[in-house]
Amino acid sequence: MIKIGIIGSTGYAGAVLTKLLINHPNVQIVFLASHSYANNKFNSVYGNFKNILEASCIDSEDAVENYLQKIDVLFTAMPSGKTFSIVQKAISKNVKVIDLGADYRLKSKATYEEWYRIDHPCSNLLSKAVYGLPEIAKMKIKASNLIANPGCYPTASSLALIPLLKYDLIEKNSIIIDAKSGVTGSGRKASIGNLYVECNESVKAYGVTTHRHTPEIEQTLSYVAKDNINLVFTPHLIPMDRGILSTCYGSLKKEITLNDVYSLYKEFYKNEPFIRILDELPETRWVKGSNYCDIGIRIDKRTNKIVILAAIDNLMKGAAGQAVQNMNIMYGLDEKTGLEIIPMFP
Amino acid sequence: MIKIGIIGSTGYAGAVLTKLLINHPNVQIVFLASHSYANNKFNSVYGNFKNILEASCIDSEDAVENYLQKIDVLFTAMPSGKTFSIVQKAISKNVKVIDLGADYRLKSKATYEEWYRIDHPCSNLLSKAVYGLPEIAKMKIKASNLIANPGCYPTASSLALIPLLKYDLIEKNSIIIDAKSGVTGSGRKASIGNLYVECNESVKAYGVTTHRHTPEIEQTLSYVAKDNINLVFTPHLIPMDRGILSTCYGSLKKEITLNDVYSLYKEFYKNEPFIRILDELPETRWVKGSNYCDIGIRIDKRTNKIVILAAIDNLMKGAAGQAVQNMNIMYGLDEKTGLEIIPMFP
Amino acid sequence: MIKIGIIGSTGYAGAVLTKLLINHPNVQIVFLASHSYANNKFNSVYGNFKNILEASCIDSEDAVENYLQKIDVLFTAMPSGKTFSIVQKAISKNVKVIDLGADYRLKSKATYEEWYRIDHPCSNLLSKAVYGLPEIAKMKIKASNLIANPGCYPTASSLALIPLLKYDLIEKNSIIIDAKSGVTGSGRKASIGNLYVECNESVKAYGVTTHRHTPEIEQTLSYVAKDNINLVFTPHLIPMDRGILSTCYGSLKKEITLNDVYSLYKEFYKNEPFIRILDELPETRWVKGSNYCDIGIRIDKRTNKIVILAAIDNLMKGAAGQAVQNMNIMYGLDEKTGLEIIPMFP
Amino acid sequence: MIKIGIIGSTGYAGAVLTKLLINHPNVQIVFLASHSYANNKFNSVYGNFKNILEASCIDSEDAVENYLQKIDVLFTAMPSGKTFSIVQKAISKNVKVIDLGADYRLKSKATYEEWYRIDHPCSNLLSKAVYGLPEIAKMKIKASNLIANPGCYPTASSLALIPLLKYDLIEKNSIIIDAKSGVTGSGRKASIGNLYVECNESVKAYGVTTHRHTPEIEQTLSYVAKDNINLVFTPHLIPMDRGILSTCYGSLKKEITLNDVYSLYKEFYKNEPFIRILDELPETRWVKGSNYCDIGIRIDKRTNKIVILAAIDNLMKGAAGQAVQNMNIMYGLDEKTGLEIIPMFP
């Protein structure tokens, strides 16, 4: 059994991760740590776990001081800038780390500091960390002991665009990503902006031209394209709990049929169990609760532009599900272990 | 392996049942039949099954004519009055039937015909059918080959009230049930009243004093109370997908402490794996996607009334989950088989 | 022109009140005061007022010290226990007060202190204050300079039940009120429980047997019945912005036809412009944005119980709309002035 | 008084139009016609009009045969292809027409027939019809007797982009419009796809590269740019009732500061009462129920692209509100008459 602990277990991603790991046949949960709910029963915070999980959350600092030696893998799901000393300690004690946060995703310390406006004291770890998008980094993930689990928007957007760049189908600087997310993406923080009444019955863009997931997507696409990619990324908040739809636009370099693009996508992702290439347009409801990324493609012949749409559950393939997938890969398990979940509809 | 078929597989309850049975370790699905979507791939109707289930729906009549001999259990999930000949044929061929509809729930042909305004031609089957509420009928279910799976409102309301009547705590004619349901309870029928815009941002009662689940609840409670019970039942439609909260009121016969009532409930349900007696008030979000029924209790000393609240997922414990639970019991399996699902939140 | 000021203008009720008073032909707004948003432009808090209202909020204390002499009417919309000194100062300066909060609704200081657990230092004002439910107190409202504007649940529930008690149709201690409210009823406070994700896709009861609106409803019904009424009141939170549906139950004293009850209700409310007695069951969507209270009635002959359902917009007839109605009455205006709003659907 | 009739009054746009015209000081409603609800009371279809509007709907054909001579203006709100003979008759009888549908928006018969796949028998009327976007066609509207009221997406998208093209700021073939609409945009038609459960908790794109509003937007922008514009338009359906957010992208021709762009927009729209140029990003909740179009602007220096966001209420500025604005202009009234509505929040 893989012994694991979670720091940041009472956020939305942490709660979904806890659920997945309870169900995982190869995992034993050693501790659930929380900053806000230390010493509270986990099921008093998330009532769905009543009669299922009777453990109390331990304090995050206590976890770091006294529990690291008892686990094989530490999952961290914390705000940006809060993981530095934790991850260093875990790595120094030979505990593998899967970080659901953003602190190890960007390879460039300067880029991190520019976009996050936080000093990064562990740049040595940046080079060690592997960006855990299994569809392009399976071997590296397997060999790593520090996984930077991709962000929710970057997962959907990168999976949509990678084959376009891999096969050099579009103008490199033509990419526009217009993404829509449910409200769980904002986290479980008491703020006016996240109130029911403020989010319900409205749609807005936010962080236009400034969202921190921009350089993360650019890093991935630049790596695939072997060239420097800049793009426009516009996230939107829409009134639903879960799901991201990423609508991605690019200018085709030359004429290509829709069939041919579909063939390339199917070829590229043929061994990826969580990618579903659809003839139809994807809808977030068809992936809810699962680790799938659904992808649909359209070509606009009139303008010679291509539109790729990708739908994920932001808490699954966009966070906790992908983290478990990464753990499975690290341990040589079938990457689907614990993740063969039929999406929930309705 | 238990070989099963579903007639009415493309309704909401049918789709959830299909999902549960795909995941069930002891079940093999032989056919999925549908009236509206015969010859369509099931996953063209429910996109969540893409890459998971490639079967096409067969026609319901075809299923009855040609497939009954290939299965052990037939699940029917059809509108009232549509199952009579189907169930008779199945029973005559020694196929067990679990009917998610209403045609075999009421023991009295007259009561059925009064409330449903449909002639019941199979009154012989009414006496054979077992009302499949496992918490009060496990032995009978095990011995039966025709299960009338309880309605969604009756499940939540009966589970809330049964101990009160069993222990004779309330005035028999004081019961008021005020229930709230998500919109999946209305089924997947194209009607103006079920449109997004008509249901969203509103709440209404419907079927006040006339809803067909009234005699079903009365039958169950009368059976438990060994006396004739009449009650008021008021269903409401609220803007959400899944879930029923049933708020039940009764006049206490004599003084009793809240602790004592809780003890009686815990005792009554101590062997029931899907009943969670909560100190807190139940919320439908904590049971979503699971087979749990959460129950909370309050006493109003000022008026000497008791309030019992029960929350279920109407498509699970209120339909498909309970149907699987009944099948498990019929086959001597652990009744939790295929149903150990942590509720989904968020 | 009636010169008015609002303290607590940036809560949801305050914002709706501000909108109504901007549109009111006889009103001039002198100040909008806010505790949380002092010195912020009102339209930076509520973007719907962009290009319409350029004023900044003043501080609440500043308003009390320096602005009372400039106004005729003060509206207060504050948390319980926060109005005592403000209202005393206003009254002492001959400023009329319409309080949308709860501090002057209960005539009994002891009842207030028991349910609100706040000492009430102004019991002298309790006797002066008029409970501003225009349908039963128009003359008193006209003569008063301190109006306790009724709570949202009490407005819907009292309007549903008053004729039953006036005409002595039900057993006095049989009343059960099961009410459902949208989330604006919880106010604009940053708390985990009010987050979009926590409220969406769920229903729950809260404050069962302990909600503070209980004694307020009892006070009104006792006044009408000329007898002491105790009742059960159960509020529920449902996932929508605006609206309350109050489903009220009582045991009929003797047989009466539904037609006769309807006739009594129509007679009782025949001069009330905001009461709509419907043959259909009320739905909150039909009153949204308006000052209407829609009422529907059903009798359950089998149990000899009567069900009265009332729907209001909790921010209008349940708060700001009723406050304006009260102001109109105080000033001898047509009570519909500024309130002839067709409900908004969709 | 302007005497008006509405054909198609019981759709969502028709109902909102009816509400606006009831409140309009210069209008007398002569008839409300409906195909589906002829001879039903309007308020039996839309319960919000109870006690306000007691008229019954007349049949659409009856309206055309017998009522045209009694009115000055006919509003039509019908499916594509259904207005041809109606509008011809009205025009021939000197009745002015404001068509909320799509049949007269495109100047080119060929383009109409290509995108709508309907033969257009009245191409003579296409040249007479004026595309009723007041911000660019006020004089023409005033002089016309046939107004093609713009579509919802085209209104938001065109208002966002027109100044960019007017001032020649972007590459003409770089435009991408990613728009998000609430479900009222799908109309009040009983279909599986519009059911509450199918739309709730999901987001999808639809009509990608094929939506009929594409040539309408292109026509407007080409007119302003005095050049042929092709663009990508992607509509999305999101789970809310009302509102459109149009996120528009273009490649800047040369460097320009955000301030300078804002100045140009403010200058361009300085006399337009319903355009609000915001420093903030627009949100649909701030325009709900009003005729406003809120516009926000951002420049992405890294990619030299500009993002213009526009929010409208699709049933107001995107349909009924704009229709009334057009009527006001046609009659020389202040264009704000009957439309000075503060947006409704919450």
Short mmCIF file of C-alpha atoms in Angstrom, two decimals, chain A residues 131 133 135-136 150-166 170 175-181 206 211-222 224 229 231-236 243-250 265 268-269 275 282 292-297 306-314 317-318 322, chain D residues 178 249:
data_model
loop_
_atom_site.label_atom_id
_atom_site.label_comp_id
_atom_site.label_asym_id
_atom_site.label_seq_id
_atom_site.Cartn_x
_atom_site.Cartn_y
_atom_site.Cartn_z
CA TYR A 131 5.18 19.14 -14.97
CA LEU A 133 0.65 16.33 -17.74
CA GLU A 135 -0.17 12.87 -22.06
CA ILE A 136 3.21 14.44 -22.82
CA PRO A 150 -1.00 21.18 -13.89
CA GLY A 151 -3.56 23.91 -13.36
CA CYS A 152 -7.16 23.39 -14.41
CA TYR A 153 -7.26 25.84 -17.32
CA PRO A 154 -3.79 24.78 -18.56
CA THR A 155 -4.84 21.12 -18.58
CA ALA A 156 -7.88 21.69 -20.76
CA SER A 157 -6.21 24.27 -22.97
CA SER A 158 -2.95 22.39 -23.46
CA LEU A 159 -4.65 19.09 -24.25
CA ALA A 160 -6.73 20.94 -26.84
CA LEU A 161 -3.79 22.63 -28.52
CA ILE A 162 -0.78 20.31 -28.20
CA PRO A 163 -1.42 18.29 -31.37
CA LEU A 164 -1.89 21.48 -33.41
CA LEU A 165 1.58 22.56 -32.38
CA LYS A 166 3.11 19.12 -32.52
CA ILE A 170 -1.15 26.76 -36.97
CA ILE A 175 -3.57 31.37 -30.48
CA ILE A 176 -6.54 32.68 -28.51
CA ILE A 177 -7.95 30.68 -25.62
CA ASP A 178 -11.36 31.63 -24.31
CA ALA A 179 -12.12 29.46 -21.28
CA LYS A 180 -15.19 29.11 -19.06
CA SER A 181 -15.06 27.70 -15.56
CA TYR A 206 -11.67 38.08 -15.17
CA HIS A 211 -4.21 35.51 -15.49
CA ARG A 212 -1.39 33.42 -14.02
CA HIS A 213 -2.25 30.37 -16.04
CA THR A 214 -1.12 32.19 -19.19
CA PRO A 215 2.64 31.52 -18.83
CA GLU A 216 1.89 27.94 -17.77
CA ILE A 217 0.04 27.22 -20.99
CA GLU A 218 2.69 29.04 -22.99
CA GLN A 219 5.44 26.98 -21.36
CA THR A 220 3.75 23.72 -22.31
CA LEU A 221 2.94 24.76 -25.86
CA SER A 222 6.40 26.25 -26.37
CA VAL A 224 5.81 21.04 -27.73
CA ILE A 229 4.67 30.79 -28.01
CA LEU A 231 -1.00 33.67 -26.62
CA VAL A 232 -4.11 35.37 -25.31
CA PHE A 233 -5.89 33.60 -22.48
CA THR A 234 -9.25 34.82 -21.18
CA PRO A 235 -10.93 32.97 -18.32
CA HIS A 236 -14.62 33.42 -17.55
CA GLY A 243 -16.37 22.03 -15.27
CA ILE A 244 -14.14 23.91 -17.66
CA LEU A 245 -14.74 24.40 -21.33
CA SER A 246 -11.76 25.78 -23.18
CA THR A 247 -12.49 27.17 -26.64
CA CYS A 248 -9.20 27.54 -28.50
CA TYR A 249 -8.61 29.37 -31.77
CA GLY A 250 -5.70 29.32 -34.18
CA TYR A 265 -5.70 13.99 -32.87
CA PHE A 268 -1.70 11.54 -31.07
CA TYR A 269 -3.92 10.49 -28.18
CA ILE A 275 -8.78 11.63 -23.79
CA PRO A 282 -17.87 18.63 -25.98
CA TYR A 292 -11.89 12.52 -18.96
CA CYS A 293 -10.93 15.34 -21.26
CA ASP A 294 -13.37 15.52 -24.17
CA ILE A 295 -12.13 17.21 -27.33
CA GLY A 296 -14.06 18.38 -30.40
CA ILE A 297 -12.74 20.12 -33.51
CA ILE A 306 -9.48 26.18 -36.50
CA VAL A 307 -11.47 25.88 -33.29
CA ILE A 308 -10.59 23.21 -30.74
CA LEU A 309 -12.87 22.74 -27.77
CA ALA A 310 -11.91 20.78 -24.67
CA ALA A 311 -14.06 19.97 -21.65
CA ILE A 312 -12.84 18.69 -18.31
CA ASP A 313 -14.01 18.48 -14.74
CA ASN A 314 -11.77 21.10 -13.18
CA LYS A 317 -8.58 16.03 -14.72
CA GLY A 318 -8.00 19.65 -13.72
CA GLN A 322 -4.80 14.13 -12.56
CA ASP D 178 -16.58 34.15 -28.40
CA TYR D 249 -10.59 39.60 -30.08
#
